[in-house]
PDB file of C-alpha atoms and ligand atoms in Angstrom:
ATOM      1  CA  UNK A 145      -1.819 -36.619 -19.885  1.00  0.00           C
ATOM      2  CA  UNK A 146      -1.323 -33.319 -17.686  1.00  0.00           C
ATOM      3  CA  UNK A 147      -1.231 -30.119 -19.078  1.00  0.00           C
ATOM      4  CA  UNK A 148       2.111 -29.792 -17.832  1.00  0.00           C
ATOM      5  CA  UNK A 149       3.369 -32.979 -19.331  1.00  0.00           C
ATOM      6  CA  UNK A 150       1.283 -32.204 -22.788  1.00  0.00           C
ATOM      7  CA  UNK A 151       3.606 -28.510 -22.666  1.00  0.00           C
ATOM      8  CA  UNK A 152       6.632 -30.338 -22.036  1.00  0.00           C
ATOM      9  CA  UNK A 153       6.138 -32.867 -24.675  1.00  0.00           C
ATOM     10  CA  UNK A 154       5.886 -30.175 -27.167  1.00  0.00           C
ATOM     11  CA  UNK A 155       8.446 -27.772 -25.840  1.00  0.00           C
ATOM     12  CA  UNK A 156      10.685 -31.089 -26.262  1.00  0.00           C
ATOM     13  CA  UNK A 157       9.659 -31.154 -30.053  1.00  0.00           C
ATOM     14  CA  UNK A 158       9.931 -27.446 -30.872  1.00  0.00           C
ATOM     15  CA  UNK A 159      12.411 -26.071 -33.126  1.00  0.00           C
ATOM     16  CA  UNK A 160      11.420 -22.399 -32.189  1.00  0.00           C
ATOM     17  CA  UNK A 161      10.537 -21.092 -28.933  1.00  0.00           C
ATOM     18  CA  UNK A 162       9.592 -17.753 -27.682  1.00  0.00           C
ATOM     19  CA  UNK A 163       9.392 -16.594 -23.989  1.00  0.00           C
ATOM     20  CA  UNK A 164       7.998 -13.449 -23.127  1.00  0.00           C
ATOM     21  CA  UNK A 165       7.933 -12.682 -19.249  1.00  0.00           C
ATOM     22  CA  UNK A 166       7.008  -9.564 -17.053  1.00  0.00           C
ATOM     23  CA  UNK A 167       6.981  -8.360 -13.630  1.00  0.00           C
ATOM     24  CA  UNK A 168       5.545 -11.371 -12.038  1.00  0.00           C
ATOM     25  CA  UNK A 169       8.347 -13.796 -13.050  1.00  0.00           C
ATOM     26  CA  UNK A 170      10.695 -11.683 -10.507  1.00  0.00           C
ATOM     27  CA  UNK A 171       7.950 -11.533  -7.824  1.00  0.00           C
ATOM     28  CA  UNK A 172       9.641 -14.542  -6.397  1.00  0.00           C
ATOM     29  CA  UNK A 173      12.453 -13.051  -6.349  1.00  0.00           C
ATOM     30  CA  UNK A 174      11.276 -10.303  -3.983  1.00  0.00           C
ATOM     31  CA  UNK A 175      10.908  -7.426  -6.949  1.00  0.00           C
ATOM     32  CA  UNK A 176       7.294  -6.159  -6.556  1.00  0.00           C
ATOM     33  CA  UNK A 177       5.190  -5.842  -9.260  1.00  0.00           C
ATOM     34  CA  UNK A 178       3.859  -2.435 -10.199  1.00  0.00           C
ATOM     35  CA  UNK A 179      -0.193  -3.251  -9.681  1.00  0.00           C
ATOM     36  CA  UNK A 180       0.543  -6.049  -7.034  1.00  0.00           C
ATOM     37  CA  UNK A 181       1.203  -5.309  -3.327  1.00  0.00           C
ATOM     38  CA  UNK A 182       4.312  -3.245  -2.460  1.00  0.00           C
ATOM     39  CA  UNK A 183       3.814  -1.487  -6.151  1.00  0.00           C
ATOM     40  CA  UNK A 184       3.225   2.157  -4.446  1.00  0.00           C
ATOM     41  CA  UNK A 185       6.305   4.578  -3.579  1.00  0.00           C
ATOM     42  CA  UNK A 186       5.990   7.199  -1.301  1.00  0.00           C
ATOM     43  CA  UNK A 187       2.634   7.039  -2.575  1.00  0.00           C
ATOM     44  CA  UNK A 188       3.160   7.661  -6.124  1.00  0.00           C
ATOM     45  CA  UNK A 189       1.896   5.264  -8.851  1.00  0.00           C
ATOM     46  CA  UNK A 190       5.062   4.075 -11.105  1.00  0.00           C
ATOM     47  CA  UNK A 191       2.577   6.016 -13.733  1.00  0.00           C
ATOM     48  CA  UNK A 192       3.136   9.040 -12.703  1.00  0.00           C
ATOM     49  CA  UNK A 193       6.976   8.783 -12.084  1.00  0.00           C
ATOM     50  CA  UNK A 194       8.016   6.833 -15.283  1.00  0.00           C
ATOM     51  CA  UNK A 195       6.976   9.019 -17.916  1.00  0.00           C
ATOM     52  CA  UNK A 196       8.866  12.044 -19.706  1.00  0.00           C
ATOM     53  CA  UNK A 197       6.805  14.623 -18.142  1.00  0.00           C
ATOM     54  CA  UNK A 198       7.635  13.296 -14.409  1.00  0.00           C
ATOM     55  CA  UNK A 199      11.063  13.249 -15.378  1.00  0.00           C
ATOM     56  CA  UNK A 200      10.844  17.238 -16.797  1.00  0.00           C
ATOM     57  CA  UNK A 201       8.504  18.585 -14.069  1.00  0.00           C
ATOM     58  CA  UNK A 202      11.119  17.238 -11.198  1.00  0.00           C
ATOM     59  CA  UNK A 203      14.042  15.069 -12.274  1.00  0.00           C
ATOM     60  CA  UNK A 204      15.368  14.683  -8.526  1.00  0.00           C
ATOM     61  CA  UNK A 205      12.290  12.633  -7.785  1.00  0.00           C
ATOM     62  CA  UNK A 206      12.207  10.534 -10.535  1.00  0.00           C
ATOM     63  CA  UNK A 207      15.775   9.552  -9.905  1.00  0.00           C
ATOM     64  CA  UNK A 208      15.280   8.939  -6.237  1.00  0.00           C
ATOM     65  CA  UNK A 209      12.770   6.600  -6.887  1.00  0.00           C
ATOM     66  CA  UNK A 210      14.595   4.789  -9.452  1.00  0.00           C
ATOM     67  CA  UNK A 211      17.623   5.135  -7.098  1.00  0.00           C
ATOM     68  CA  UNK A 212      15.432   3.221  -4.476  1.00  0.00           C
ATOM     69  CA  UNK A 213      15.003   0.604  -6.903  1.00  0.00           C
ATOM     70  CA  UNK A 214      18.150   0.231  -7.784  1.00  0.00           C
ATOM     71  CA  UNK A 215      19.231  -0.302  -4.013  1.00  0.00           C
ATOM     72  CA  UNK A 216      16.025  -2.860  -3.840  1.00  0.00           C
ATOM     73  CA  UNK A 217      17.357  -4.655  -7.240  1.00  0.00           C
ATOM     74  CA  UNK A 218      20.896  -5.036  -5.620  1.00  0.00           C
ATOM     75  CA  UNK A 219      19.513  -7.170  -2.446  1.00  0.00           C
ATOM     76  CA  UNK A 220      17.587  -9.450  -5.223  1.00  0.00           C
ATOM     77  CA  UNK A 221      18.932 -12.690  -6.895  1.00  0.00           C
ATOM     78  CA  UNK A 222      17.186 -14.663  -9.783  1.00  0.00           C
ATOM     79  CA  UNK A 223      14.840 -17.609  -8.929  1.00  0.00           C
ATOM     80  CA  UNK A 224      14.143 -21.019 -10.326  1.00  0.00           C
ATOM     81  CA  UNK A 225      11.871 -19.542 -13.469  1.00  0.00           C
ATOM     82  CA  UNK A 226      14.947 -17.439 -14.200  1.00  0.00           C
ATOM     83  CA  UNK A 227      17.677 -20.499 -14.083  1.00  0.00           C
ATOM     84  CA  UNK A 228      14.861 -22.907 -16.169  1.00  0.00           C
ATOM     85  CA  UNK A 229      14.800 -20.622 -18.896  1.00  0.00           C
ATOM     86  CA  UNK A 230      18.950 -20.488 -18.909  1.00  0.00           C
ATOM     87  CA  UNK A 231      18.306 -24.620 -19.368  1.00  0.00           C
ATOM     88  CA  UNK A 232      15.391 -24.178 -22.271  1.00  0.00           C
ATOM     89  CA  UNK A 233      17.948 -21.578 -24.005  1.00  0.00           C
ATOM     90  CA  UNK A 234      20.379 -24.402 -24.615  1.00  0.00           C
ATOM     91  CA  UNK A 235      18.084 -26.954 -25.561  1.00  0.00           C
ATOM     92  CA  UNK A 236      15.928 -25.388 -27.952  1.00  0.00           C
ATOM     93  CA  UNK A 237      17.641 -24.884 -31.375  1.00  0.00           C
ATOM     94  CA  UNK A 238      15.853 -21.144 -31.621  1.00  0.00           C
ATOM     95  CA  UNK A 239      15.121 -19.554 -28.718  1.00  0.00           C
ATOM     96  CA  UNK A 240      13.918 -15.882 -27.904  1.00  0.00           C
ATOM     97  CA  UNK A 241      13.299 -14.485 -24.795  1.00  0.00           C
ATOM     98  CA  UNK A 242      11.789 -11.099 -24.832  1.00  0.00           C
ATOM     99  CA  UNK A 243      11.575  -9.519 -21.015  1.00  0.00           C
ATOM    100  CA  UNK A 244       9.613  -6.518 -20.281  1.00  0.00           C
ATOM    101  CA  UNK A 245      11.373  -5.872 -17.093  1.00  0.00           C
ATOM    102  CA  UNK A 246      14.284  -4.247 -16.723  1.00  0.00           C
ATOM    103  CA  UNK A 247      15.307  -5.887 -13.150  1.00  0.00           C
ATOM    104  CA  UNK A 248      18.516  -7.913 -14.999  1.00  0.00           C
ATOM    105  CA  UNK A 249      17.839 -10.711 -13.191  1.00  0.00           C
ATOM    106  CA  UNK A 250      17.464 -12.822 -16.417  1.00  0.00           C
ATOM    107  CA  UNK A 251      20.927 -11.745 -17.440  1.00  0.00           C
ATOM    108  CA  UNK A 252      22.149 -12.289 -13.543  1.00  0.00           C
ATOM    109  CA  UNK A 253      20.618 -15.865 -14.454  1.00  0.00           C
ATOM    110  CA  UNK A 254      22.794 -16.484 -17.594  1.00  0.00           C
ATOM    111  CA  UNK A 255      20.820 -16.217 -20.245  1.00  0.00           C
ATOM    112  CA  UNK A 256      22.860 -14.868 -22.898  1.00  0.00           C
ATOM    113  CA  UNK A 257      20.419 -13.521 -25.539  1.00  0.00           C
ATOM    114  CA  UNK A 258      17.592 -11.252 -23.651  1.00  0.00           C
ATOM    115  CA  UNK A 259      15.753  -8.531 -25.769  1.00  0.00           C
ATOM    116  CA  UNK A 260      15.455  -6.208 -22.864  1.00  0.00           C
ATOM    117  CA  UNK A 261      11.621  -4.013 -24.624  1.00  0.00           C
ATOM    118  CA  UNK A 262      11.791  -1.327 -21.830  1.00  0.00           C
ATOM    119  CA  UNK A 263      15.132  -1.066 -21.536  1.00  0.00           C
ATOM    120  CA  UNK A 264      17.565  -2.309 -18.454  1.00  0.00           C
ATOM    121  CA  UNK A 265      17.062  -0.184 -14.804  1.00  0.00           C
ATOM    122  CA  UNK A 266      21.318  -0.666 -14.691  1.00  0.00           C
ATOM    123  CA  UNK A 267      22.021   1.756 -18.030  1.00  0.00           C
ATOM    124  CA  UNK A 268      22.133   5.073 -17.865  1.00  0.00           C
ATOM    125  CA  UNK A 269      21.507   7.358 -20.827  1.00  0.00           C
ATOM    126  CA  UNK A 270      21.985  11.197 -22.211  1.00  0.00           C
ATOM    127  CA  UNK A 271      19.720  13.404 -22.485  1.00  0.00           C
ATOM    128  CA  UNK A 272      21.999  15.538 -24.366  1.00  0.00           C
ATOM    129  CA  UNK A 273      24.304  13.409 -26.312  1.00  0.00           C
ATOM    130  CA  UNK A 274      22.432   9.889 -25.870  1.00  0.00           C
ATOM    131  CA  UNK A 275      25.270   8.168 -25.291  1.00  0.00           C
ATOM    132  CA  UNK A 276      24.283   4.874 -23.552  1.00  0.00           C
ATOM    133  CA  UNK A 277      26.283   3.441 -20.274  1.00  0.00           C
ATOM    134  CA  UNK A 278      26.721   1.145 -18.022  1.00  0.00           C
ATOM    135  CA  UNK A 279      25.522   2.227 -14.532  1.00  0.00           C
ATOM    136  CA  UNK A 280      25.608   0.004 -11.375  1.00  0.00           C
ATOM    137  CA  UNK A 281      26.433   2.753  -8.747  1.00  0.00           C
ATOM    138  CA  UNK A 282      24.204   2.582  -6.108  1.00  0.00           C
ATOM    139  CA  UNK A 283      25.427   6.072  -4.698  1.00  0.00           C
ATOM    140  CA  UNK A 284      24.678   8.219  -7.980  1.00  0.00           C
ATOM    141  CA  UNK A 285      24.287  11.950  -7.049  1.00  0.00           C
ATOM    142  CA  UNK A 286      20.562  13.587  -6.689  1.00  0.00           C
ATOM    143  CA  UNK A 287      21.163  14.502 -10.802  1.00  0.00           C
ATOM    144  CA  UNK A 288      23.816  12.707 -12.507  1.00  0.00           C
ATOM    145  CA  UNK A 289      25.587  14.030 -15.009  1.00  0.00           C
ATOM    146  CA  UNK A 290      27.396  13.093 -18.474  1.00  0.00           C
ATOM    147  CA  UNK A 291      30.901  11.929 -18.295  1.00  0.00           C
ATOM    148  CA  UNK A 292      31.056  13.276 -21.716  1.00  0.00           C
ATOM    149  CA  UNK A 293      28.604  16.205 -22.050  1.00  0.00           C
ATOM    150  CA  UNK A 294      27.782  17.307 -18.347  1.00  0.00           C
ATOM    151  CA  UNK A 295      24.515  16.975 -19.515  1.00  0.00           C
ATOM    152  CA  UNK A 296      21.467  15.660 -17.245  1.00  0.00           C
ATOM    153  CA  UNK A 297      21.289  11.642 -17.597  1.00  0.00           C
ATOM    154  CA  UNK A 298      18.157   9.509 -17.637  1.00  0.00           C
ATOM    155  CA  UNK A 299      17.279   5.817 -16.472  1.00  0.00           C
ATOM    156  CA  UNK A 300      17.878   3.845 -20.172  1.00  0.00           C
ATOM    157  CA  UNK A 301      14.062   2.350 -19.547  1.00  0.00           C
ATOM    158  CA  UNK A 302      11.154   3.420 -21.928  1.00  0.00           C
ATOM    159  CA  UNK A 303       8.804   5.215 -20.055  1.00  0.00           C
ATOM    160  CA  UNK A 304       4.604   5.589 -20.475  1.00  0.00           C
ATOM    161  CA  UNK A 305       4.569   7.136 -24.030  1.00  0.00           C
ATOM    162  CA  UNK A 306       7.477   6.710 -25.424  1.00  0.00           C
ATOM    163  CA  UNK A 307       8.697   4.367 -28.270  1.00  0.00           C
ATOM    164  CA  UNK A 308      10.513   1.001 -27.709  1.00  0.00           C
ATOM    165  CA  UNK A 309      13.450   1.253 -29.835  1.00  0.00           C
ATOM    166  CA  UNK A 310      12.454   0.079 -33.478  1.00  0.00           C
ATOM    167  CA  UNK A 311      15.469  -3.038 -33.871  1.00  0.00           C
ATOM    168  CA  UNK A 312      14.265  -4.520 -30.374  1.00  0.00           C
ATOM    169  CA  UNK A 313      10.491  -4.442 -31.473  1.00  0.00           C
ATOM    170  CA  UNK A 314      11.146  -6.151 -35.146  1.00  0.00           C
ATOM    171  CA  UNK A 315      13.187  -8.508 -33.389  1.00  0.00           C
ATOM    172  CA  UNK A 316      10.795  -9.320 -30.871  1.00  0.00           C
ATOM    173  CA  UNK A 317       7.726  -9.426 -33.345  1.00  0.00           C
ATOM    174  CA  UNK A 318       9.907 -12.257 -35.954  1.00  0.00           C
ATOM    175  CA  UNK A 319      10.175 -13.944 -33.169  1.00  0.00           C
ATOM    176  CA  UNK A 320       6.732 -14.257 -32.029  1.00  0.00           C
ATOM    177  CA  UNK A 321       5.694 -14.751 -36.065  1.00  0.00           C
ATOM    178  CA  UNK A 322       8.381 -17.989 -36.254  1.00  0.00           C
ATOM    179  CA  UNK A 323       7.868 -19.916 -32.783  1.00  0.00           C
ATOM    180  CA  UNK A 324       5.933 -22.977 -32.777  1.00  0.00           C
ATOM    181  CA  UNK A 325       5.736 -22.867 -28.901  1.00  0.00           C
ATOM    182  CA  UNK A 326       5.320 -19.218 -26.772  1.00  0.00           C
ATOM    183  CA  UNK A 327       5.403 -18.861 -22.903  1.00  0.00           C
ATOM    184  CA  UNK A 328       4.223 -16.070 -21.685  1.00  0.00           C
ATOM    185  CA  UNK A 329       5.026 -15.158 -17.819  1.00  0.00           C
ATOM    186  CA  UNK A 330       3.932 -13.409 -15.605  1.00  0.00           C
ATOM    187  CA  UNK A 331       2.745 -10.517 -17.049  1.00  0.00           C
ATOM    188  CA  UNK A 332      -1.150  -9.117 -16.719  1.00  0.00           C
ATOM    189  CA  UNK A 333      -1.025  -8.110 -20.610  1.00  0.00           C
ATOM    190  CA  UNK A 334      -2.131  -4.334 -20.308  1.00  0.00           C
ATOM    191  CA  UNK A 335       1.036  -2.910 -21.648  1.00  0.00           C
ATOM    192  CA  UNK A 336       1.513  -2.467 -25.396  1.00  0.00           C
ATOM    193  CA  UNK A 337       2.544  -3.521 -27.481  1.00  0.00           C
ATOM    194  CA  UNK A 338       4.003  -6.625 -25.696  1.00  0.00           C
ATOM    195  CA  UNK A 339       0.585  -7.485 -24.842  1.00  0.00           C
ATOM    196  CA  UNK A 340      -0.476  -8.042 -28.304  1.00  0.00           C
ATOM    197  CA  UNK A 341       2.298 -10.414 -28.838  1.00  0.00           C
ATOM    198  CA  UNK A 342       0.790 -13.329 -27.688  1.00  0.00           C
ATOM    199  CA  UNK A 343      -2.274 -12.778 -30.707  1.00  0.00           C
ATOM    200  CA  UNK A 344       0.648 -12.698 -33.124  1.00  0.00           C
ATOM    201  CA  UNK A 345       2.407 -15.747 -32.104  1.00  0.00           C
ATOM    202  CA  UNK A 346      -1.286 -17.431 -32.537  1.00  0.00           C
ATOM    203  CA  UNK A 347      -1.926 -16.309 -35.637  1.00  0.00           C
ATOM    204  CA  UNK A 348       1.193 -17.579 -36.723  1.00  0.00           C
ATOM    205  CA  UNK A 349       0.593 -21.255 -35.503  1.00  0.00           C
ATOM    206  CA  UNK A 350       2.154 -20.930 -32.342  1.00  0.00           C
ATOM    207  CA  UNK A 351       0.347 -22.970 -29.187  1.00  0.00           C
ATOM    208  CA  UNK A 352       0.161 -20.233 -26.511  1.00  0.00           C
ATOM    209  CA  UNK A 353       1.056 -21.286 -22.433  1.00  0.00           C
ATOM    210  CA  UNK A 354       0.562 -18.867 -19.885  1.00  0.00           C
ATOM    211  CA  UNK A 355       1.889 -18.817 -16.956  1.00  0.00           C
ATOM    212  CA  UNK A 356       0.276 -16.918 -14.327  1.00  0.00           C
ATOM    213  CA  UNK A 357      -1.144 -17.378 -11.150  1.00  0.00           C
ATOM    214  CA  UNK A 358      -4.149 -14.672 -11.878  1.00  0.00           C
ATOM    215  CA  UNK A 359      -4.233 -15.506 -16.326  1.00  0.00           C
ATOM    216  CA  UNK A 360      -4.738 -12.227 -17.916  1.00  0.00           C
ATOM    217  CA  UNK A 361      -5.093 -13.646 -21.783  1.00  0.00           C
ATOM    218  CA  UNK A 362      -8.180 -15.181 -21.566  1.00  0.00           C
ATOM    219  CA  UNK A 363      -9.074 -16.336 -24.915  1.00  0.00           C
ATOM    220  CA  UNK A 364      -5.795 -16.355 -26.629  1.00  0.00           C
ATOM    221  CA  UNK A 365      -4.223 -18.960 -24.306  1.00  0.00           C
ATOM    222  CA  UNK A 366      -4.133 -22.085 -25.658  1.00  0.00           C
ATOM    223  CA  UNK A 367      -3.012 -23.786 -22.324  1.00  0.00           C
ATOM    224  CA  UNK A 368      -2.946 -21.983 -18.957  1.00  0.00           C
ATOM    225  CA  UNK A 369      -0.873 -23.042 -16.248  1.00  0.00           C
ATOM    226  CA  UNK A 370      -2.089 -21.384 -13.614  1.00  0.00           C
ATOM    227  CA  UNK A 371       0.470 -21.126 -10.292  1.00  0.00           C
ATOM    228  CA  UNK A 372       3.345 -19.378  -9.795  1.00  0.00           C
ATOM    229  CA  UNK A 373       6.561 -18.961 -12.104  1.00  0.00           C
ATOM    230  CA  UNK A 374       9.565 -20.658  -9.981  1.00  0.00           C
ATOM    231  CA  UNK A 375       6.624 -23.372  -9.029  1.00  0.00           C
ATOM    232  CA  UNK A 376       5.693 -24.366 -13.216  1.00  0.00           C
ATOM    233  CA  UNK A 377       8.544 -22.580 -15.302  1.00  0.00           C
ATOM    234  CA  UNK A 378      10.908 -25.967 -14.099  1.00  0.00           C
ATOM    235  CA  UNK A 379       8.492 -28.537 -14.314  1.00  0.00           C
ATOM    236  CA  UNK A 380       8.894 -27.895 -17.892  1.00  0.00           C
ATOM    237  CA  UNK A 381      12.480 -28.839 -18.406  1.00  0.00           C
TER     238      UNK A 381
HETATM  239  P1  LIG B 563       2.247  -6.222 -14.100  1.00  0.00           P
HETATM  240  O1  LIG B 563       2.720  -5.733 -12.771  1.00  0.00           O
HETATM  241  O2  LIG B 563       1.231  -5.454 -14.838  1.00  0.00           O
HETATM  242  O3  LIG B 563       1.647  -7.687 -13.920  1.00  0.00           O
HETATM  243  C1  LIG B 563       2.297  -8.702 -13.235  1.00  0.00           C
HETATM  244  C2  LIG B 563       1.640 -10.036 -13.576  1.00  0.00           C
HETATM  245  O4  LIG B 563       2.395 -11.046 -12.926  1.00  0.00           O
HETATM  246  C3  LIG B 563       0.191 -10.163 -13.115  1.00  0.00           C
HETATM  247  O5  LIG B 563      -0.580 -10.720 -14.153  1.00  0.00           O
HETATM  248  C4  LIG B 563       0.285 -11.153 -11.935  1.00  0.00           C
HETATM  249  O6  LIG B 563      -0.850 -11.972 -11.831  1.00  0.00           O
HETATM  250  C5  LIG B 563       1.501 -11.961 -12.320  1.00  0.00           C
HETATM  251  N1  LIG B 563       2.216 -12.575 -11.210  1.00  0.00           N
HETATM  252  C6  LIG B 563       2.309 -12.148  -9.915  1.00  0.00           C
HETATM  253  N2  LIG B 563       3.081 -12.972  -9.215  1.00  0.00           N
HETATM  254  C7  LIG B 563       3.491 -13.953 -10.063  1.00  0.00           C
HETATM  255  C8  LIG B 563       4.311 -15.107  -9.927  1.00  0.00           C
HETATM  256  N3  LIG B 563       4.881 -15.425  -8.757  1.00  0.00           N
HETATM  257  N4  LIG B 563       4.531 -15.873 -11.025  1.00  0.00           N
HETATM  258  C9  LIG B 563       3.959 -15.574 -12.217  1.00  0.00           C
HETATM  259  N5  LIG B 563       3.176 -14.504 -12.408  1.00  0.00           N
HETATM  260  C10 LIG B 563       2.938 -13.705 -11.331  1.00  0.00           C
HETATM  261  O7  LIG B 563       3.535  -6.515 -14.941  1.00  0.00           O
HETATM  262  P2  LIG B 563       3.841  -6.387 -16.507  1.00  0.00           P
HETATM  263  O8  LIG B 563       2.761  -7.025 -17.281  1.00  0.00           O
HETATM  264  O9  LIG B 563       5.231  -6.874 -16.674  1.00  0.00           O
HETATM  265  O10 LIG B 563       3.787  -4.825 -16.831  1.00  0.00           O
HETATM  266  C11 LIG B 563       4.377  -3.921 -15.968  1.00  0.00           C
HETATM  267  C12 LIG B 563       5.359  -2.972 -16.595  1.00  0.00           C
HETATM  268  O11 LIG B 563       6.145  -2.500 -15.519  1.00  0.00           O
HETATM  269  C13 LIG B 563       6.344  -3.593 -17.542  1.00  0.00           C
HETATM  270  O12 LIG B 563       6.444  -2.704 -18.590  1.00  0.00           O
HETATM  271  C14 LIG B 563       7.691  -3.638 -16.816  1.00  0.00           C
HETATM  272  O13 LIG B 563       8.695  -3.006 -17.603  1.00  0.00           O
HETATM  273  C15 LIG B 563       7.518  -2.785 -15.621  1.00  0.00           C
HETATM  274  N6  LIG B 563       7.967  -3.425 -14.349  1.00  0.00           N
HETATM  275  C16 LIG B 563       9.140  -4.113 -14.314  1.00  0.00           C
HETATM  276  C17 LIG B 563       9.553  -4.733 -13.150  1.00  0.00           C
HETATM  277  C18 LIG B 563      10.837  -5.523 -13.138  1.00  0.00           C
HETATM  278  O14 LIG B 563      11.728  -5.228 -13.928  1.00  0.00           O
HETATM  279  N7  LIG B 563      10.950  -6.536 -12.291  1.00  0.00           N
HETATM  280  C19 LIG B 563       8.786  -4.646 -11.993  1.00  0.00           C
HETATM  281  C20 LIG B 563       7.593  -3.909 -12.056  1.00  0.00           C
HETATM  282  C21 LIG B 563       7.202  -3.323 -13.255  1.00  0.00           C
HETATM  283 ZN1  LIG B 564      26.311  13.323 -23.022  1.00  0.00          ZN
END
């Protein structure tokens, strides 16, 4: 038997599954990754722009650059990973998918339950009131303001340092500690603590696939389908 048709076979008998997909799953799309080609802006590292101390030192470039992505974002549509895993949510009974990137494109895809860890590149939030909004304005001014408050408003993503908002992380963690079956996608592990969920899905039971052209889990892959996302991700339907 393949590996592939060995995942499929028990995907198909799985009452829980649990996706959890990065950067690379949207590569196809055209998003870059940040420590792949086309990662660097204006020659800054996304580690020094998205952190709280980029945004305080100089605001304007921090929203520029997220302003670029935005305008990047809007040319981008989901690819065949993102539409298979629309197709796995309605045919697995429980199914999680917990997305470190903050592109949309899953939700663009359909897929109606997403537990967005970093947050979502198209919400805006106070700094002064943290009220949370729905942004998709692709001509913000340089600082844009509160339509309450007037005060300064942030990109609603979690930047280097800060903490991933405590429901979304117990969410994400019951669902690694119930699945029988985990995918992990595209994603080169470094970040916590998403990286670590993978270890906590196996402890639990679960079988572990990866899905990654380059694997990053090493040990704690139980299968590893190595190739690209839109090529694997619907050979598993
Ligand atoms: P990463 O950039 O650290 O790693 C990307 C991984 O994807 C690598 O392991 C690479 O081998 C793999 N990859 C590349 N092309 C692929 C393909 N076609 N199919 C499958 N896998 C492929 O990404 P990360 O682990 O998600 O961590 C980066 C952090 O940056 C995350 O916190 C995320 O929020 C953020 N980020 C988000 C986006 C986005 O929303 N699209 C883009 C860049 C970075
Ligand atoms: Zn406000």
């Amino acid at each position: 038997m393949t590996e592939i048709s060995f995942v499929k076979q028990r995907i198909t008998a799985a009452r829980s599954l649990t996706v959890l997909s990065g950067a690379g799953i949207s590569a196809e799309s055209g998003v870059p990754t940040f420590r792949g080609p086309g990662g660097l802006w204006k020659n800054h590292r996304a580690e020094e722009l998205a952190t709280p101390e980029a945004f305080q030192r100089d605001p304007i470039l921090v929203w520029s650059w997220y302003q670029w992505r935005r305008k990047l974002l809007s040319t981008k549509a989901p690819n065949p990973a993102h539409t298979a895993l629309v197709s796995l949510e309605s045919a697995v009974e429980h199914f999680t998918l917990i997305t470190q990137n903050v592109d949309g494109l899953h939700q663009s895809a359909g897929s109606r339950t997403v537990i967005t860890l970093h947050g979502d590149i198209w919400k805006v939030r106070c700094t002064g009131c943290d009220r949370v909004f729905e942004e998709t304005s692709l001509n913000l001014p340089a600082l844009p303001r509160c339509p309450v408050c007037e005060r300064l408003l942030r990109p609603h993503i979690v930047w280097f340092g800060e903490e991933i908002d405590a429901k979304k992380l117990s969410l994400a963690i019951d669902a690694c500690h119930s699945c029988e079956v985990m995918l992990v996608i595209g994603t080169s592990a470094i970040v916590q603590p998403a990286a670590s969920f993978a270890s906590l899905a196996k402890e639990a039971g679960a079988l572990i696939v990866e899905i990654n052209p380059n694997p990053a889990l090493h040990d704690c892959a139980d299968v590893s389908l190595t190739g690209t996302a839109a090529e694997i991700v619907p050979q598993l339907l």
